[in-house]
Each structure stands twice: as C-alpha cells, then as structure tokens.
CSV table of C-alpha atoms in Angstrom, one decimal:
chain,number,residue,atom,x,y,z
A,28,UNK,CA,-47.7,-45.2,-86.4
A,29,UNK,CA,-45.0,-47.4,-88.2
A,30,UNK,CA,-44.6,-50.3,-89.8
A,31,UNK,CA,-42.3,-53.4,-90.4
A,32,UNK,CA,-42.0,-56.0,-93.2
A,33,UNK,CA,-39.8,-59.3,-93.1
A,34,UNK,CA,-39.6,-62.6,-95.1
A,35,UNK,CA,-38.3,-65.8,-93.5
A,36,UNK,CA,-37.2,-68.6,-94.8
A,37,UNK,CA,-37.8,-71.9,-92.9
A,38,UNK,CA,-36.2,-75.0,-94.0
A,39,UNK,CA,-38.0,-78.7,-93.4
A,40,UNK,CA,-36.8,-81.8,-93.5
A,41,UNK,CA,-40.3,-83.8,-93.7
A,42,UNK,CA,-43.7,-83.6,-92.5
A,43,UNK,CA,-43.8,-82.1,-88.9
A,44,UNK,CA,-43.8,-79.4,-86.7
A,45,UNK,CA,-41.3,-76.6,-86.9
A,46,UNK,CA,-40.8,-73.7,-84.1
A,47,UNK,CA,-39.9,-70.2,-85.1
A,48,UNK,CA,-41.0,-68.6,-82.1
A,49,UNK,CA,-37.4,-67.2,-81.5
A,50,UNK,CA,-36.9,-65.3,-85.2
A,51,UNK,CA,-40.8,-64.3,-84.4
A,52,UNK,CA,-39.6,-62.7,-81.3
A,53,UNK,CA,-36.5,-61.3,-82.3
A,54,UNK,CA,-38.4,-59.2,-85.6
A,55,UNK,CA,-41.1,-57.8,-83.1
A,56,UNK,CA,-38.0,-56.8,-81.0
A,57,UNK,CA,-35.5,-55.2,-83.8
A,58,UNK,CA,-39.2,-53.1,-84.9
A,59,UNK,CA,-39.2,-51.5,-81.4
A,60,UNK,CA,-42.9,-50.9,-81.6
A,61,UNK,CA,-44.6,-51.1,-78.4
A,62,UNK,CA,-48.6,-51.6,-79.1
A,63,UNK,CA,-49.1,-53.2,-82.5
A,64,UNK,CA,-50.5,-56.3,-84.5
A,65,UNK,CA,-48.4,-58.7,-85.7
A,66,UNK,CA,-49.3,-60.8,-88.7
A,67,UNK,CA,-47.6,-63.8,-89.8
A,68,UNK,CA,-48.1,-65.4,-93.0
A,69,UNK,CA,-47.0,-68.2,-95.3
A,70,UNK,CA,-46.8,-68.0,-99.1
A,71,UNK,CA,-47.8,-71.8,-99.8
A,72,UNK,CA,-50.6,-74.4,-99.9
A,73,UNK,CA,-49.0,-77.3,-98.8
A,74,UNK,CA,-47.8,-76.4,-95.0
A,75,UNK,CA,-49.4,-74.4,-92.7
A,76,UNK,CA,-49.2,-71.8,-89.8
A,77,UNK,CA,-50.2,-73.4,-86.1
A,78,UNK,CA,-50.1,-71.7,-82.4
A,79,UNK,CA,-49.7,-74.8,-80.4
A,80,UNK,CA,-47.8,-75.9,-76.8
A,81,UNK,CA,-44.2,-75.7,-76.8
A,82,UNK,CA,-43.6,-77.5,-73.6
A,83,UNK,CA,-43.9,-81.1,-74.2
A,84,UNK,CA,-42.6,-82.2,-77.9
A,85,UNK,CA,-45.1,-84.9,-77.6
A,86,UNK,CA,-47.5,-82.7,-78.1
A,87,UNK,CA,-45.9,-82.8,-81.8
A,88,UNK,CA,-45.9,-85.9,-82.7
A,89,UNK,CA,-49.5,-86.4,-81.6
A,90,UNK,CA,-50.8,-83.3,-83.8
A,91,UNK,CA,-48.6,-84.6,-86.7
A,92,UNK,CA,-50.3,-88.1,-85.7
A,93,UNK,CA,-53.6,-86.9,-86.0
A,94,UNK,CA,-53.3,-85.0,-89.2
A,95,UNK,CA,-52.1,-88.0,-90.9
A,96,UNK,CA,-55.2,-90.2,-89.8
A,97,UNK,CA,-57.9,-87.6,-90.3
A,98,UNK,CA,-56.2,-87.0,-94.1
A,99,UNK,CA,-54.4,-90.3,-95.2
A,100,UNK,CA,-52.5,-90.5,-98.5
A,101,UNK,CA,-54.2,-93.0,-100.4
A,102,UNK,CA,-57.7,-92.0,-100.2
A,103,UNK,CA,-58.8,-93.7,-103.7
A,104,UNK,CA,-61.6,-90.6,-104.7
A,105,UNK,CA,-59.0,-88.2,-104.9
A,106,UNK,CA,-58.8,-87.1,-108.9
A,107,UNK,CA,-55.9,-84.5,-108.3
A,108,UNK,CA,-52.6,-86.9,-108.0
A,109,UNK,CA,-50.2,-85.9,-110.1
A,110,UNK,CA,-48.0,-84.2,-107.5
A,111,UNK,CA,-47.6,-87.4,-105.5
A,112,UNK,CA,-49.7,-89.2,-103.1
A,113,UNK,CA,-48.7,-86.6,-99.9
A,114,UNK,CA,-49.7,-83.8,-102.0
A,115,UNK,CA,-53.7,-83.3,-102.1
A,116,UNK,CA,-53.3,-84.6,-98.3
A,117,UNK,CA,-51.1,-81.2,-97.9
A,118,UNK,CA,-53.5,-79.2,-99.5
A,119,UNK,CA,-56.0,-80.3,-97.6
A,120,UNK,CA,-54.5,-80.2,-93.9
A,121,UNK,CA,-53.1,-76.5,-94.9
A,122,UNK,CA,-57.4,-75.6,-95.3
A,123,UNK,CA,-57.9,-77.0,-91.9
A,124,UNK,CA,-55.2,-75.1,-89.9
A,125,UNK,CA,-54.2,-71.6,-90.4
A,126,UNK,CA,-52.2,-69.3,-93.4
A,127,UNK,CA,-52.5,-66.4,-91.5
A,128,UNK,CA,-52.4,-65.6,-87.9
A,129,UNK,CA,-52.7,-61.7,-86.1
A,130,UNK,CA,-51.3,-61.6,-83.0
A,131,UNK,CA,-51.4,-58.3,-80.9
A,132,UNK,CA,-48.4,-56.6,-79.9
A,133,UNK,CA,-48.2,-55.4,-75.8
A,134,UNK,CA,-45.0,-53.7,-73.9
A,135,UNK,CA,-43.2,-54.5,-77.0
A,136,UNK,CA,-43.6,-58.2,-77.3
A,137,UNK,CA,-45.8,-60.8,-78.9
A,138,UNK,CA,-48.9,-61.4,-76.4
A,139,UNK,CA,-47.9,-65.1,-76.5
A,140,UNK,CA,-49.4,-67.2,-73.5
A,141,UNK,CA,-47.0,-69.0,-71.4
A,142,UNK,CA,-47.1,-72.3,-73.2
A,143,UNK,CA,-47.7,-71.1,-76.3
A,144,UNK,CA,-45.4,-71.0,-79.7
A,145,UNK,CA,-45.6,-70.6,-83.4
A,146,UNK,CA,-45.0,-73.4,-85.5
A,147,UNK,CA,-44.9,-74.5,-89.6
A,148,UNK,CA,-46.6,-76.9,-90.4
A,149,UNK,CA,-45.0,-79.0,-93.3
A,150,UNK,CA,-47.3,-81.4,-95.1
A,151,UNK,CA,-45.1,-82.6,-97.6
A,152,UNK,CA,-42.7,-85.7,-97.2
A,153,UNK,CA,-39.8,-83.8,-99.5
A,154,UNK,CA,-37.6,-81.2,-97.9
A,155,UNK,CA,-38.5,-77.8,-98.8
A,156,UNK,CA,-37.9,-73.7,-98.3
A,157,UNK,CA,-40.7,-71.9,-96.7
A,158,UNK,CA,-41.4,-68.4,-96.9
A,159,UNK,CA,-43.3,-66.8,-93.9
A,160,UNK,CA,-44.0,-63.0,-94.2
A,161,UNK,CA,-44.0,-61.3,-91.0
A,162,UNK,CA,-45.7,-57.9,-90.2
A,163,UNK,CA,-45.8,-55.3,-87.9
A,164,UNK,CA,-48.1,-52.1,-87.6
A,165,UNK,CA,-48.1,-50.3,-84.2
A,166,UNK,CA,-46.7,-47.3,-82.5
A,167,UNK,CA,-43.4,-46.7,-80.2
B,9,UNK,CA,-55.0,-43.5,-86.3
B,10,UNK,CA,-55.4,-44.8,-82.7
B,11,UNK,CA,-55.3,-48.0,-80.8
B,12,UNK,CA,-56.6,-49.6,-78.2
B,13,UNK,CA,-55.9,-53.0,-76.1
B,14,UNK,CA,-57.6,-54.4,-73.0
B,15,UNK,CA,-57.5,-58.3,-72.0
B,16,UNK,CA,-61.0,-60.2,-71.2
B,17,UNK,CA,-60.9,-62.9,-68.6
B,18,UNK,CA,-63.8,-65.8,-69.3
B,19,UNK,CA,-64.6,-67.9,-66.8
B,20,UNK,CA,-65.3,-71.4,-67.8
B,21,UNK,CA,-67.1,-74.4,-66.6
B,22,UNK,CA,-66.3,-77.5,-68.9
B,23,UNK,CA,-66.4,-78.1,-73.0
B,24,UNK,CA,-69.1,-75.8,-74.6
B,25,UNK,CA,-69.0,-72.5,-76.4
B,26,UNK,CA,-69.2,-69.3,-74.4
B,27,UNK,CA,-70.5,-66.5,-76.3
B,28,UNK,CA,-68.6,-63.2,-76.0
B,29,UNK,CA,-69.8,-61.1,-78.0
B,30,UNK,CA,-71.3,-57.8,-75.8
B,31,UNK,CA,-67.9,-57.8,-74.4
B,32,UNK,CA,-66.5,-57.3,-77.7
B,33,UNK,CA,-68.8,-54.9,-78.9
B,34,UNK,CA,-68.4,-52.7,-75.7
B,35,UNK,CA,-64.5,-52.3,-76.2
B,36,UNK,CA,-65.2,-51.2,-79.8
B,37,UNK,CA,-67.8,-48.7,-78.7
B,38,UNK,CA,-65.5,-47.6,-76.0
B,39,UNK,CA,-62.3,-47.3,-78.2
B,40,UNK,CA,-64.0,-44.7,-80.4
B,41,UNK,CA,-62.9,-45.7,-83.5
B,42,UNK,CA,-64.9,-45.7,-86.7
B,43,UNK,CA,-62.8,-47.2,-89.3
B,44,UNK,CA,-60.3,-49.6,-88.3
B,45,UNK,CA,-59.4,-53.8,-87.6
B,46,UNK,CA,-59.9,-55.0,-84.5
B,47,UNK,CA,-58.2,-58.4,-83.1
B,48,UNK,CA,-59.0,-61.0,-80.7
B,49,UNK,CA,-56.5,-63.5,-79.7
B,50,UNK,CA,-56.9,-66.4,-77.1
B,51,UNK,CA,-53.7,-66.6,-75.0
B,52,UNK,CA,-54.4,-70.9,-74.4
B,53,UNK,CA,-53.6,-73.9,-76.5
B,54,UNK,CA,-56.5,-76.1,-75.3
B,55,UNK,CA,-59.6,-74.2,-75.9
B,56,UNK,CA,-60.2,-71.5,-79.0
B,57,UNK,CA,-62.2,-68.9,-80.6
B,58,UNK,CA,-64.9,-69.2,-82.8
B,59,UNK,CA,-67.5,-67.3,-84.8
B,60,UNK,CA,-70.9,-68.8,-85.3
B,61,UNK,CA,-74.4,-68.1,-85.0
B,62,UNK,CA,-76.0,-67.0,-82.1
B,63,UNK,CA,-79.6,-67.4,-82.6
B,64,UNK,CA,-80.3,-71.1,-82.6
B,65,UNK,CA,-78.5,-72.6,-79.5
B,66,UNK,CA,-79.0,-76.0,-81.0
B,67,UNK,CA,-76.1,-74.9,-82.8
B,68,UNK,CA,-73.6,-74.8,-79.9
B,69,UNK,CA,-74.9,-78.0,-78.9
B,70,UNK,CA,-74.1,-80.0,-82.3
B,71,UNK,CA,-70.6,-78.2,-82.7
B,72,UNK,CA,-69.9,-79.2,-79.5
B,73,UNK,CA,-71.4,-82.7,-80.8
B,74,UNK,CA,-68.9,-83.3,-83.8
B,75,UNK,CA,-66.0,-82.0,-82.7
B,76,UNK,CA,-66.3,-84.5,-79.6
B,77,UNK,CA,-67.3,-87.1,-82.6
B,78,UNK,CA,-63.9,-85.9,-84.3
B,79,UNK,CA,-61.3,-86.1,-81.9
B,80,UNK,CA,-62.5,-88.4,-79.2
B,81,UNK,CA,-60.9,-89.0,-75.9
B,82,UNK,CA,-59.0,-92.5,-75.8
B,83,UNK,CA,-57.3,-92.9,-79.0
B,84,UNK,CA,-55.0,-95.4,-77.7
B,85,UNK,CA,-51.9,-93.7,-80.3
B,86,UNK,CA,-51.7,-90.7,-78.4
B,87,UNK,CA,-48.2,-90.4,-76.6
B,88,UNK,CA,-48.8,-86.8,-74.7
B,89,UNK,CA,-51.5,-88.4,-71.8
B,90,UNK,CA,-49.9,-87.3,-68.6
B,91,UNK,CA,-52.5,-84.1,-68.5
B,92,UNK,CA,-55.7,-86.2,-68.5
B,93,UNK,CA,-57.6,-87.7,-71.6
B,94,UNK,CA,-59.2,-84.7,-72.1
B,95,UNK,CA,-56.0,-82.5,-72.6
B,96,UNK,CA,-54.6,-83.5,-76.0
B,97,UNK,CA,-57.7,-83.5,-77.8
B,98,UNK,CA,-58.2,-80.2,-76.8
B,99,UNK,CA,-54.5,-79.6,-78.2
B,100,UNK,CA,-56.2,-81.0,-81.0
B,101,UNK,CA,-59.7,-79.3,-81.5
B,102,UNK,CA,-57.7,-75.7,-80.6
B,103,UNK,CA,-55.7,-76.2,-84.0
B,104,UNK,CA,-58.8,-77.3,-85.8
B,105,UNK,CA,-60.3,-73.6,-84.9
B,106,UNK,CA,-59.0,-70.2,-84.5
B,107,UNK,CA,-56.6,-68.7,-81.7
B,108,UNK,CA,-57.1,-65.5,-83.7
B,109,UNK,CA,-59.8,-63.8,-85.6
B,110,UNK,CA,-59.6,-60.0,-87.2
B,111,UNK,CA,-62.7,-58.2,-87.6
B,112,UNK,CA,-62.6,-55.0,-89.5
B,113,UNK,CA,-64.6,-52.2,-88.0
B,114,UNK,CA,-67.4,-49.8,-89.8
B,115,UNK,CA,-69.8,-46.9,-88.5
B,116,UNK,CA,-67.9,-47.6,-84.9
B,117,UNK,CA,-69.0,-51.2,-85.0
B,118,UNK,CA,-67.6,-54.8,-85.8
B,119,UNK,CA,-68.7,-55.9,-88.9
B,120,UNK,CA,-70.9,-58.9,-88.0
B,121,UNK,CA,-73.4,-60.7,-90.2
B,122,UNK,CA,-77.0,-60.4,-88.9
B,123,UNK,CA,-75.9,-64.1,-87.2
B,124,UNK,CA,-72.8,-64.1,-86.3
B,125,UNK,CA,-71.4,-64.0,-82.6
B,126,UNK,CA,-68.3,-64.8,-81.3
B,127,UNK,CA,-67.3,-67.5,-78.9
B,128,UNK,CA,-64.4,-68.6,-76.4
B,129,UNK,CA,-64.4,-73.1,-77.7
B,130,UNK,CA,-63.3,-74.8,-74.0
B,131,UNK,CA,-62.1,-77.7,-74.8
B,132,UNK,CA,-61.3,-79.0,-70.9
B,133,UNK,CA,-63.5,-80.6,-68.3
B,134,UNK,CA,-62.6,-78.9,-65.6
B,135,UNK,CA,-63.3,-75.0,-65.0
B,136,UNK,CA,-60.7,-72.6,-66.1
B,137,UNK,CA,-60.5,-68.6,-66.7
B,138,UNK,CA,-59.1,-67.6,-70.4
B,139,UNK,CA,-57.5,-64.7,-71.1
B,140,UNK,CA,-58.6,-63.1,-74.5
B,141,UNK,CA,-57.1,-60.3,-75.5
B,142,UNK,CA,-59.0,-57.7,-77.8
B,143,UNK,CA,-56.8,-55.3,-80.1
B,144,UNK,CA,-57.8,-52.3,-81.9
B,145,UNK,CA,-56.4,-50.2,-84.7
B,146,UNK,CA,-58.1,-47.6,-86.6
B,147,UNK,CA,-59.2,-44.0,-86.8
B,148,UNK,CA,-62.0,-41.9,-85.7
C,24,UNK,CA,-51.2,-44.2,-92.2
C,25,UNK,CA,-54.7,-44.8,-94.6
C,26,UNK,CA,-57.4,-47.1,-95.1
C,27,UNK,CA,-59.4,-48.3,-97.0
C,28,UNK,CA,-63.0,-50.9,-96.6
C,29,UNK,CA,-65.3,-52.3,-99.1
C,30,UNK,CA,-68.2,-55.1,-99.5
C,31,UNK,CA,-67.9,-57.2,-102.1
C,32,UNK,CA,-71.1,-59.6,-103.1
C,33,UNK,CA,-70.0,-62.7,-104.3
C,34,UNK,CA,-73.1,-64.6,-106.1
C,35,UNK,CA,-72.7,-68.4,-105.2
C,36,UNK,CA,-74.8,-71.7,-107.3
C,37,UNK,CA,-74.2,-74.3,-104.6
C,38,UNK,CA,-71.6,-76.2,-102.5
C,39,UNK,CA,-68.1,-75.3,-103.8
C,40,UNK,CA,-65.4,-72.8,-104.1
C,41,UNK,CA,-65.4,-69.4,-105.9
C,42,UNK,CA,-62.4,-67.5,-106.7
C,43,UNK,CA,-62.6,-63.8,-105.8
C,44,UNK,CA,-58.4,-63.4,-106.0
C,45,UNK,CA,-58.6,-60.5,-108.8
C,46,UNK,CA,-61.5,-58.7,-106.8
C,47,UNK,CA,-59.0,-58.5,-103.8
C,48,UNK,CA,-55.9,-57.4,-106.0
C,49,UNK,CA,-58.0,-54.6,-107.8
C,50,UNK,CA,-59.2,-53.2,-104.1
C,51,UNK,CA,-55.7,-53.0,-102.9
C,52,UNK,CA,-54.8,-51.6,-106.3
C,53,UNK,CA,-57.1,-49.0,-106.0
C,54,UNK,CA,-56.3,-48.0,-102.6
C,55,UNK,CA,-52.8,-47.0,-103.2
C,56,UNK,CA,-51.1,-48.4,-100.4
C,57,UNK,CA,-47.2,-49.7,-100.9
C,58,UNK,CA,-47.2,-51.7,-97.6
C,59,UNK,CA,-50.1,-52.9,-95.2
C,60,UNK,CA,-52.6,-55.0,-94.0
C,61,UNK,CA,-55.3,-56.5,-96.1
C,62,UNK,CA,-58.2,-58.0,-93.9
C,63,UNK,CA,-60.7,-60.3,-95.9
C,64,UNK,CA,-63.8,-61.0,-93.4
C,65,UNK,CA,-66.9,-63.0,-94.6
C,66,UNK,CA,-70.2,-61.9,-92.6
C,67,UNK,CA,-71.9,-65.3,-92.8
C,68,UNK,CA,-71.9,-68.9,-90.9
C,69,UNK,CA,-72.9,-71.4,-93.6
C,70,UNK,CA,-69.8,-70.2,-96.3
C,71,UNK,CA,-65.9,-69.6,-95.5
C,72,UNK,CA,-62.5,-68.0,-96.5
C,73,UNK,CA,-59.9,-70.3,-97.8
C,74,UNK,CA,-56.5,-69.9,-99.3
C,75,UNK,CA,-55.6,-72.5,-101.8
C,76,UNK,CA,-54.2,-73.7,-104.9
C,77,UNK,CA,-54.9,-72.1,-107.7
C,78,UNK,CA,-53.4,-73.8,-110.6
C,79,UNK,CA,-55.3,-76.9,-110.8
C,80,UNK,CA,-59.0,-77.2,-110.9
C,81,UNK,CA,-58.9,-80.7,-109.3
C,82,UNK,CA,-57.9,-79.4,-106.3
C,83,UNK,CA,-61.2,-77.9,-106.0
C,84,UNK,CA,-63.2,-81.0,-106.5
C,85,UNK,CA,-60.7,-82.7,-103.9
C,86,UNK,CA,-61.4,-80.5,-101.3
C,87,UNK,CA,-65.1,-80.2,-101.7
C,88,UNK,CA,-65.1,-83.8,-101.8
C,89,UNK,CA,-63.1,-84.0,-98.7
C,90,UNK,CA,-65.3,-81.6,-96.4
C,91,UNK,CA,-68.2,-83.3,-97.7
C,92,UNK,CA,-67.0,-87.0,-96.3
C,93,UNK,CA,-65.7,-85.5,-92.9
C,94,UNK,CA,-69.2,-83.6,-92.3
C,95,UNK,CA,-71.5,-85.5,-94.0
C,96,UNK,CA,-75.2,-84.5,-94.5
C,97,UNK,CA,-77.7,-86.7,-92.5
C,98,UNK,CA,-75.8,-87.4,-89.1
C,99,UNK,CA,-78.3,-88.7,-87.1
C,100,UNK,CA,-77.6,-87.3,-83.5
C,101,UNK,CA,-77.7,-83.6,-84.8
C,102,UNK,CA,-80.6,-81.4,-83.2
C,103,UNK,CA,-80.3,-78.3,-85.4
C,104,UNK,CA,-82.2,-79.8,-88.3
C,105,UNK,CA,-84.7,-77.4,-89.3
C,106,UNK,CA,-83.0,-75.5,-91.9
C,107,UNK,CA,-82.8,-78.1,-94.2
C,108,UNK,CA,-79.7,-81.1,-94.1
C,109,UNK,CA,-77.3,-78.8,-95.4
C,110,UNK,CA,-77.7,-76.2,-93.0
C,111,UNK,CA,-75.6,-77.9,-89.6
C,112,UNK,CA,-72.5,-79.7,-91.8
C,113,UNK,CA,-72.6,-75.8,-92.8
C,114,UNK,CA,-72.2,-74.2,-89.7
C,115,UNK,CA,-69.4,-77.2,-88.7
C,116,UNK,CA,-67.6,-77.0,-92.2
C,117,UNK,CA,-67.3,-73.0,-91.9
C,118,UNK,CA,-65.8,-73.6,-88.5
C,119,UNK,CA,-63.1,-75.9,-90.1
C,120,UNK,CA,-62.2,-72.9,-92.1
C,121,UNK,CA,-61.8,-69.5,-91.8
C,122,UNK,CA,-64.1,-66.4,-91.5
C,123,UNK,CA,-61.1,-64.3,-91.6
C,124,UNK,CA,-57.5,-63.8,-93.2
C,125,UNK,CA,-54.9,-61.2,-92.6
C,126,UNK,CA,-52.5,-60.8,-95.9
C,127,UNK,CA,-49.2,-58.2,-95.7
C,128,UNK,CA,-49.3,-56.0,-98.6
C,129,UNK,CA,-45.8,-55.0,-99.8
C,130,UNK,CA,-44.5,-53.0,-103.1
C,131,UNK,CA,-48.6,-52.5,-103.5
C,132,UNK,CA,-49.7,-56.0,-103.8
C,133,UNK,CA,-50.9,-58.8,-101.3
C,134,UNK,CA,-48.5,-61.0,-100.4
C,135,UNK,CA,-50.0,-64.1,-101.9
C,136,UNK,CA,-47.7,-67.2,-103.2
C,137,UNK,CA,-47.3,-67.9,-106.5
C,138,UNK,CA,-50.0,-70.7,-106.3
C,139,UNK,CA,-52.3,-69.0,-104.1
C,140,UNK,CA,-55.5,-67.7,-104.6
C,141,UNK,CA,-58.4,-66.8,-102.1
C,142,UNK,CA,-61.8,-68.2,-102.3
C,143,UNK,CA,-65.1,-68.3,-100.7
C,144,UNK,CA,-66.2,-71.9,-99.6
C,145,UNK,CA,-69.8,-72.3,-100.1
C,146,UNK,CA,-71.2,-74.8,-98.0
C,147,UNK,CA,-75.1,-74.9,-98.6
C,148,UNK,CA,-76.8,-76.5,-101.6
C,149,UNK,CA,-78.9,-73.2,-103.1
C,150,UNK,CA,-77.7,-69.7,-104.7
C,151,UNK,CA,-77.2,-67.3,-102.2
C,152,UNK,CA,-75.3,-63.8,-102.3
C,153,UNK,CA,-72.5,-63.6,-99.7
C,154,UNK,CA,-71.4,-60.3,-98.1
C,155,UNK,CA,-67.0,-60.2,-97.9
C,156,UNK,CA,-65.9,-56.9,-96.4
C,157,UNK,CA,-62.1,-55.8,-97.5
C,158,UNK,CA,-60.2,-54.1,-95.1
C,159,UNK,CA,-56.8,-52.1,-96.0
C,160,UNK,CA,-54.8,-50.3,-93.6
C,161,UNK,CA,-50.9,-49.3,-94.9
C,162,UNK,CA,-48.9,-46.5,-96.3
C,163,UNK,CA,-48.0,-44.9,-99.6
C-alpha cells in the first residue's frame, strides 16, 4: 500500500466554473497506483469542489446561474458584511456543494463517468489562488 | 490492509430515491474487512447519492417534494435545454447532493446510525440504470 | 499502513453550528500518522458536517439564518409531520450538507485552510447528543 500527496494551485478569474480534470488525471497517473481512493480537497470557504458534465459548457453557465439566484448578494438580514457583498454569498454556496470529494481509483485511473469532470467552484467576484490537495492511497 | 472494488448497477424508473443499502452492506460483509473506509461513488451527473432515513417513507416522498419545489422544471433562464426540461435540473439537484459519500467501517460493518440508509437520488423522468461503484480499504 | 477510529459525542442545545475542529486535531494527533486520510462521518439524519469559516462568529448566524429561510418550518404540502415541525426541514437541511468529509493529513495534521474549521450543523430545536465517528488511515 502506498500513498501520494500533491497541492495545486488553480487560478480564477471570477465567479464560475473551472476544470481541472486533466492535472486530476495526470497525478493519479505519475502515482502509478492501480486500486486506490483518491481524495480531493480545497483549503477555503469561499469556492468549492463540484463533479459536474463536461460536455456542454452551458451546463456552466446555468449552474453558475442558479447559484447566484438561490444566494443573491444583497440579501438585507445578513449581519456578516464586512468582506464585501459576494462574500457571505461565497460562504454560503461553498456549504451547499462539496470541500471534499473521494473518488475510487480502478485499472489505474479515476472512475470518472463518461461525461463527468471535476471542477472549482469560485464564489468570489476578485481573482484569486486556490489550493486543492489531492490524495492518493492504493496499491500497484 | 486489503481492498476491495465491485460496481452496482440500479435500475431506475423516474425521480424518487432508491434505497441501496443491503447491497452495500453485503459487499462489506463479503470484503472481510473489520476496520477500514469504504466509498461509494455515482458515475452520473443527473441523479446522486444520498443518506437519509429509512424508516418513515414519508420521508422520501417530501425530499422528493422540495427538491422538485427548489429547482423546478421551466425556469425560462436556463440556456442548456436541448436534453429535455427535466435534464438541467437534475444537473442541478446532483450538485445540491452527493456523488460521493465515505463511510468508515467497525466490527465488519458500515457505521450507520440506527436510521440511516443510503440512496441512489434519480433526478430523470425516464428509466435509466446507474452505475455506483463501492470501494473498500481496510484491514481484517 | 495504520489506522485509527473513534466516536466522539458532541452535546448540542438547539439549531446551530458547533465547532468540534480541536477534537479532530487531537485524534489525528494521537494517532501518529504523518500522512493519511481522515474520515469524519456523522451517524444521524436531522444534524450535518460542514466546513466553514472560522474566524468570524457572524458567519454562523448567517448561515443558520440562511438554511432556515430556504427550508423553512411549516411548509404546508409536507406529509412527514409527526415528529414535530422541525423534524422534515431537518432531514432536507442535512441533505443540503454533508454526512461525510474526507481531509488529507500531511506532516501529521489535517489539511484544513487557514480559515477552516469543521462543525456539526444541528438542525432540530431540543438538546440532543450526536454520535461523529473519526476515521484515520496513513503512515508514520
């Protein structure tokens, strides 16, 4: 049994959806396990983790579109709003998708379905540097 | 330490939550482990896993209820329509649940409250078979 | 390869969220692993797992305030109504959440953000004690 430890750092540019499937992929390859669990993880409270489709992009903009009119900026009971008006908002999408997602490891390769693909999800307007920690127990 | 990894296939026919858990517990007895984590992973983007309680089914039926209250079909901003109105609210509901759950493992068994089962969440009309895979690490 | 599983009891005094971040550091403390895989499972149906902010107390309030205008108590098409009108926005605000989080332990400490803390979300109105099992699987 082995394991595997890695820190990425994903830029964003805004609120959206951002892919990492490929650096997902390429870790789980470089740690030549071939039965495993992968666990992905993101050090902060204001983006989040989300498996989603990666065929259509529209897919995107309607998840981004949704967030933003379940949890609006501007939502006059909020008390903590001190960080900016996208900032509770953030805090509060990132508790209703994911910081952490396990994802088993089969024939050496994430046991991603067809469509699917791993995505952060910013919540803030700013740009920002997002650290993911990626890792990987299993057995060659 | 051992592992273990087998993938269910649950039929489906329309929205509603199908309870898995026997299945579950049968590839934990099976794997013969006594300590360990075990995984399960949905390998779909429009339905998802869940774990609730399984002795009222009045329960299913008003989960069912407000998620269907919470993203309903026909919101006339949606861009991503070409796979039927029921297809990105399922996007939707999926990333408002879990594609993955870890359940640590004691005595040989999953550590479930008293209540708790575990449920495949279709969010499509139409009947489909989802493949869930179950992942096991851990030791006898 | 070790492990390492415990049940912590966290004693709860109505709807809110409780901070259990140094119970989960001293476990993985104790356990002696440098790198791993912490599992933090919560064995109920009515109460959650969340990762948030911890700097700012507000951000409590804001979230509890949040959950408790999306579900709110006294929907009138609900059926499962007979353990009391906190029970079923319960159930629905625990599946909005999580039941379980997988954190990467590295250099002997979970992974956790410099803002991050975990907590358990209680989501029904009287005291109750609620079971969280740790699980820790790793190496020296």
């Amino acid at each position: 049994m082995q394991q595997a430890i890695e820190t990425l750092t994903i830029p964003t540019q805004g609120q959206g959806l951002y892919e990492f499937t490929p650096q997902v992929r390429s870790f789980v390859t470089n740690a030549d396990v071939a039965t495993g669990l992968l666990t992905v993880y993101v050090r902060h409270t204001s983006c989040s983790l989300l498996i989603q489709e990666n065929a259509d992009g529209d897919v995107k903009t309607d998840l981004n579109g949704f967030f933003a009119r379940l949890v609006p900026e501007g939502m006059d009971w909020l008390v903590h709003t001190t960080e900016g008006p996208d900032d509770m908002p953030a805090h509060i999408k990132s508790t209703l998708t994911q910081t952490s997602i396990g994802i088993p490891i089969s024939d050496g390769a994430p046991v991603f379905g067809t469509w699917q693909g791993i995505y952060l999800f910013e919540h803030r307007r700013q740009p920002h540097r997002r650290d993911v920690v990626l890792h990987l127990i299993g057995d060659r």
